[in-house]
Each structure stands twice: as structure tokens, then as C-alpha cells.
mmCIF file of C-alpha atoms in Angstrom:
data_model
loop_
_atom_site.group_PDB
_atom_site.id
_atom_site.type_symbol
_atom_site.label_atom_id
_atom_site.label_comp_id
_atom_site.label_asym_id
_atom_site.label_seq_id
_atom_site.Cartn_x
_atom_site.Cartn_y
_atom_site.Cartn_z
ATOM 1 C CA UNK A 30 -4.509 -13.936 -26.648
ATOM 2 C CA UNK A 31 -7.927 -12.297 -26.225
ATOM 3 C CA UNK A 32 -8.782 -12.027 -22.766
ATOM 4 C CA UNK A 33 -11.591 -13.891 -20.559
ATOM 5 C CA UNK A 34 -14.366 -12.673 -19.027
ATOM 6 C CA UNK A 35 -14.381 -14.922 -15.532
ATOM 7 C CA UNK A 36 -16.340 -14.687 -12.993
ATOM 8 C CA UNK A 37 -15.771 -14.668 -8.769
ATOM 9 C CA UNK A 38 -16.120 -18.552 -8.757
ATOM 10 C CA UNK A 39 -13.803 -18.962 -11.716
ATOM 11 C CA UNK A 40 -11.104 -16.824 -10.063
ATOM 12 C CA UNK A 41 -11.627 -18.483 -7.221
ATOM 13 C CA UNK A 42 -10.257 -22.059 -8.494
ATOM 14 C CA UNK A 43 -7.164 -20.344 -9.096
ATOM 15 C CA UNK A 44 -5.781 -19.999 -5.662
ATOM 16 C CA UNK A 45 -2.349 -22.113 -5.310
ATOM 17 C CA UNK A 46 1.683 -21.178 -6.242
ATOM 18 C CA UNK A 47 1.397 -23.229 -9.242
ATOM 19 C CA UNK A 48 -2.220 -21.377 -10.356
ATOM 20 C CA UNK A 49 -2.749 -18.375 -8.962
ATOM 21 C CA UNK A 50 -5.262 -14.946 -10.166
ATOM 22 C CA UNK A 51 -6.283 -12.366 -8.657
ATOM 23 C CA UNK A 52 -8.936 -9.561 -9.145
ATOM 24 C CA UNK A 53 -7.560 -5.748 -9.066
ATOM 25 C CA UNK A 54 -9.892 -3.031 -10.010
ATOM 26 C CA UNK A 55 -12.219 -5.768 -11.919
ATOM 27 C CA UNK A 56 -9.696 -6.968 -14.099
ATOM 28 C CA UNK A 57 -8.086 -10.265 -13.752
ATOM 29 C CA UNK A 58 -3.983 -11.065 -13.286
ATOM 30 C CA UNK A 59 -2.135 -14.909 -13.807
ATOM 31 C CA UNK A 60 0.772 -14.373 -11.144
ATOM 32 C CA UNK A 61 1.791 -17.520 -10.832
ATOM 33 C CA UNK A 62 5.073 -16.405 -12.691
ATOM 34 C CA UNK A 63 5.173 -13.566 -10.486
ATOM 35 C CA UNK A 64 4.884 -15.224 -6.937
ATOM 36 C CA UNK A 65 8.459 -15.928 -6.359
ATOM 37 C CA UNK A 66 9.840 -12.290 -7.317
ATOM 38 C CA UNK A 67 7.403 -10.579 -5.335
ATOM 39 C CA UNK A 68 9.336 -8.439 -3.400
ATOM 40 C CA UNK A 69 6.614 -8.564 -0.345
ATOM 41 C CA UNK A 70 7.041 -12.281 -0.004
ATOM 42 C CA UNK A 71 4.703 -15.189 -1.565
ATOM 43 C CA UNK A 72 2.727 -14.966 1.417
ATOM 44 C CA UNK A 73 1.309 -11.883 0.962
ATOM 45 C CA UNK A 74 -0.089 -13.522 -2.312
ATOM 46 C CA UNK A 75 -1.083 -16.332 -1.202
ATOM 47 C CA UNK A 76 -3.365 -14.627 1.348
ATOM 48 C CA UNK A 77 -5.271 -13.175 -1.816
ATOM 49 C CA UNK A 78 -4.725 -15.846 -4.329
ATOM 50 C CA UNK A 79 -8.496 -16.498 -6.006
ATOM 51 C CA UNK A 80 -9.283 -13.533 -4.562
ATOM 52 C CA UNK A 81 -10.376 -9.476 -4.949
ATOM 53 C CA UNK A 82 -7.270 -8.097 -4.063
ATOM 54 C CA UNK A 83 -8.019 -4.785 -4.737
ATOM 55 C CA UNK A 84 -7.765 -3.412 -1.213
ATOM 56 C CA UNK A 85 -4.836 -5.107 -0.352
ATOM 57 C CA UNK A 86 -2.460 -4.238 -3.540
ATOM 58 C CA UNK A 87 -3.802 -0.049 -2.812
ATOM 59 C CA UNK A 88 -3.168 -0.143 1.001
ATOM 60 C CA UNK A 89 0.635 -0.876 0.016
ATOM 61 C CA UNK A 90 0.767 1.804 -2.427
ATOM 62 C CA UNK A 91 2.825 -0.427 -5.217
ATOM 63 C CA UNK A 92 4.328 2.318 -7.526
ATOM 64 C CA UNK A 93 3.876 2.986 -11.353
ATOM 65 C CA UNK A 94 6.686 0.196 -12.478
ATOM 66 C CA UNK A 95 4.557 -2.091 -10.025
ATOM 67 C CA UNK A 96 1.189 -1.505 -12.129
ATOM 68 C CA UNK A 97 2.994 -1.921 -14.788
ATOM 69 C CA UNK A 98 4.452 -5.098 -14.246
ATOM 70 C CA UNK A 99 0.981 -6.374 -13.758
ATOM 71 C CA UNK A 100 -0.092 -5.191 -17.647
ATOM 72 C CA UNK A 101 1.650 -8.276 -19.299
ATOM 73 C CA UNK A 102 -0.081 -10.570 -16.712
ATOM 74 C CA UNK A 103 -3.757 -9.434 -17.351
ATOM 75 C CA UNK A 104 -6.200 -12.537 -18.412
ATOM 76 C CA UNK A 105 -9.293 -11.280 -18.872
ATOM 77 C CA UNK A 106 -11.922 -8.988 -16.717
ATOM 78 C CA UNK A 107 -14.314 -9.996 -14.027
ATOM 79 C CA UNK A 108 -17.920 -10.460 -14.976
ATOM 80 C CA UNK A 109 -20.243 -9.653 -12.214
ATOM 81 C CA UNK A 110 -22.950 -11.530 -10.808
ATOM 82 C CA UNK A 111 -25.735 -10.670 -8.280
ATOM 83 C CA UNK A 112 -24.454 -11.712 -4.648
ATOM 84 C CA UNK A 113 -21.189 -10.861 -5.672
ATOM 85 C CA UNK A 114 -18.887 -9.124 -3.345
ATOM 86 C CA UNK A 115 -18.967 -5.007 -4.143
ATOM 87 C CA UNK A 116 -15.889 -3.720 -4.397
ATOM 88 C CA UNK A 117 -14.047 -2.281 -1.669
ATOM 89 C CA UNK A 118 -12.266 0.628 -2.877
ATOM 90 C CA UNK A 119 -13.296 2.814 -5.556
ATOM 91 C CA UNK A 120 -12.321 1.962 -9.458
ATOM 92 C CA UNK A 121 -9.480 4.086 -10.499
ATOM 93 C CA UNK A 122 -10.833 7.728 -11.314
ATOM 94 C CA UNK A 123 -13.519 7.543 -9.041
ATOM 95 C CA UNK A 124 -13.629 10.660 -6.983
ATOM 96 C CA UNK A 125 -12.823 10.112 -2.820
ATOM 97 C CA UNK A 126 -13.914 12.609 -0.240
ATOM 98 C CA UNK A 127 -11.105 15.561 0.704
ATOM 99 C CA UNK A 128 -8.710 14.150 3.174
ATOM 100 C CA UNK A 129 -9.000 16.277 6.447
ATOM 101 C CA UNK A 130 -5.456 18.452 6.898
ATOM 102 C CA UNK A 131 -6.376 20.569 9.501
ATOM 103 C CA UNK A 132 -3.779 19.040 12.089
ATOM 104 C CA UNK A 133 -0.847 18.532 9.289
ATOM 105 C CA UNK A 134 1.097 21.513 10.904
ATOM 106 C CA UNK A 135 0.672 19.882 13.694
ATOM 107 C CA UNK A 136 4.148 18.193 13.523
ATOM 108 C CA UNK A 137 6.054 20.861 12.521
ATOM 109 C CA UNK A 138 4.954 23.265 14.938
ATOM 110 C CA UNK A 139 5.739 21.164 17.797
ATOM 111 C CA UNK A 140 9.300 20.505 16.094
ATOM 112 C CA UNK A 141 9.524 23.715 16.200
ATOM 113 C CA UNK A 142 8.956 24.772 20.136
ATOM 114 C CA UNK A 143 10.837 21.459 21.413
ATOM 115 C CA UNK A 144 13.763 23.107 19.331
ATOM 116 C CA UNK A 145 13.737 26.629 20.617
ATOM 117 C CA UNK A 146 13.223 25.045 24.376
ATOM 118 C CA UNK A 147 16.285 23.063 23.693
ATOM 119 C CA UNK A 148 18.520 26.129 22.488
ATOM 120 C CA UNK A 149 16.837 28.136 25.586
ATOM 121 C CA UNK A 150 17.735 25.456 27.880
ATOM 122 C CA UNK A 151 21.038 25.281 26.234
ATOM 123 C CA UNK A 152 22.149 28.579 26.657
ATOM 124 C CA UNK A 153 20.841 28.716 30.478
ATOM 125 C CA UNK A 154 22.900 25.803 30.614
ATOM 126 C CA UNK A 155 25.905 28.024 29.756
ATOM 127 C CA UNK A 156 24.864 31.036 31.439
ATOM 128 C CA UNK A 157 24.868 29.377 34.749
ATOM 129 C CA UNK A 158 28.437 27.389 34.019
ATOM 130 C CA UNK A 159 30.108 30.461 33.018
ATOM 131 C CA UNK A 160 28.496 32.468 36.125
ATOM 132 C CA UNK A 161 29.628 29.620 38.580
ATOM 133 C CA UNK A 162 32.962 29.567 37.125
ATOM 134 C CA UNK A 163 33.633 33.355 37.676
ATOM 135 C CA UNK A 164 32.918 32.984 41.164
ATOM 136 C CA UNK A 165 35.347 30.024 42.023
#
């Protein structure tokens, strides 16, 4: 089947269980068959059925098998036209800014301390028992 070229408003008809596409990276996906496996819940589809879903399918981070899935499902690509919504995150391949990881040790570091003032307090702990037993 050669794929479509469909535009915002066609997508857009296509926005119930029984019919539903939606737009990821600019290309165009028939889930209907799909809505009911969806591990996530039909919901979460329904919510972006007809719609760019773009956003939502990256903030979940679906894995490789999950992009795969959708490969058998493609329809056809999403043509473009002024007044259009941009997209929201980049295309795939598109360069993002450095993520900031100057606090990542952060974490460890203060897994670190609260461990060592544990074993300290720990030991005090025993110091003190064993002292106050000699005594009685």
C-alpha cells in the first residue's frame, strides 16, 4: 500500500477507538488495531487520537520494540500547511542542547555521608553500651 500524504485536518477526522491516527515525528500511524493492547491504557490514546503526538509518545520514553511496533502501522506522512502547529520536539537526529550534570554526584555523595554518620553513630552506640555495662 503506498502511503498518504495527509494533512493536520485529515488526521484530525481520525480521532475515535474504531478510527484512530496519530502524528509522530511527521509521519502518520492507524492504531486503531493497537488501542486495546496498549499497555498504557486506551486512554492515553485517546487523549492524542487525531492528534501530534509527538511529545507525548517521547516524554514516556517507549523503547526500540515500541517504535517498532509502530513501523507496520505507518499510513502515510504529514504534509504541512502554513498555520500549522510546529512541532514540539525536535525530529529524530536533530541535535538538543548538553544536559546540565553538574549536581549528578549530588546523590551519591550525600549517600555517602548519611552512611558513614550511621556507622559513626553506630559504633558510639556500642561504645557507650559496652562502657555502661562494665560499670554495673
Amino acid at each position: 500500500m503506498a502511503l498518504q500524504e495527509l494533512t493536520y485536518q485529515d488526521v484530525a477526522e481520525h480521532n475515535t477507538k474504531k478510527d484512530l491516527y496519530v502524528v509522530i515525528h511527521d509521519k502518520i500511524y492507524d492504531i486503531t488495531k493497537f488501542v486495546d493492547e496498549h499497555p498504557g491504557g486506551e486512554e492515553v490514546l485517546l487523549d492524542v487520537a487525531g492528534q501530534d503526538s509527538t511529545e507525548a509518545f517521547e516524554d514516556v520514553g517507549h523503547s526500540d520494540e515500541a517504535r517498532e511496533a509502530l513501523e507496520p502501522l505507518l499510513v502515510g506522512t504529514l504534509k504541512r500547511n502554513p498555520g500549522d502547529p510546529k512541532p514540539k520536539t525536535p525530529l529524530p537526529g536533530a541535535v538538543s542542547p548538553a544536559a546540565d550534570n553538574s549536581s549528578a554526584g549530588l546523590g551519591v555523595g550525600l549517600y555517602a555521608v548519611v552512611l558513614l554518620g550511621g556507622l559513626v553513630a553506630f559504633g558510639a552506640y556500642q561504645y557507650l553500651q559496652q562502657q555502661q555495662n562494665q560499670q554495673a
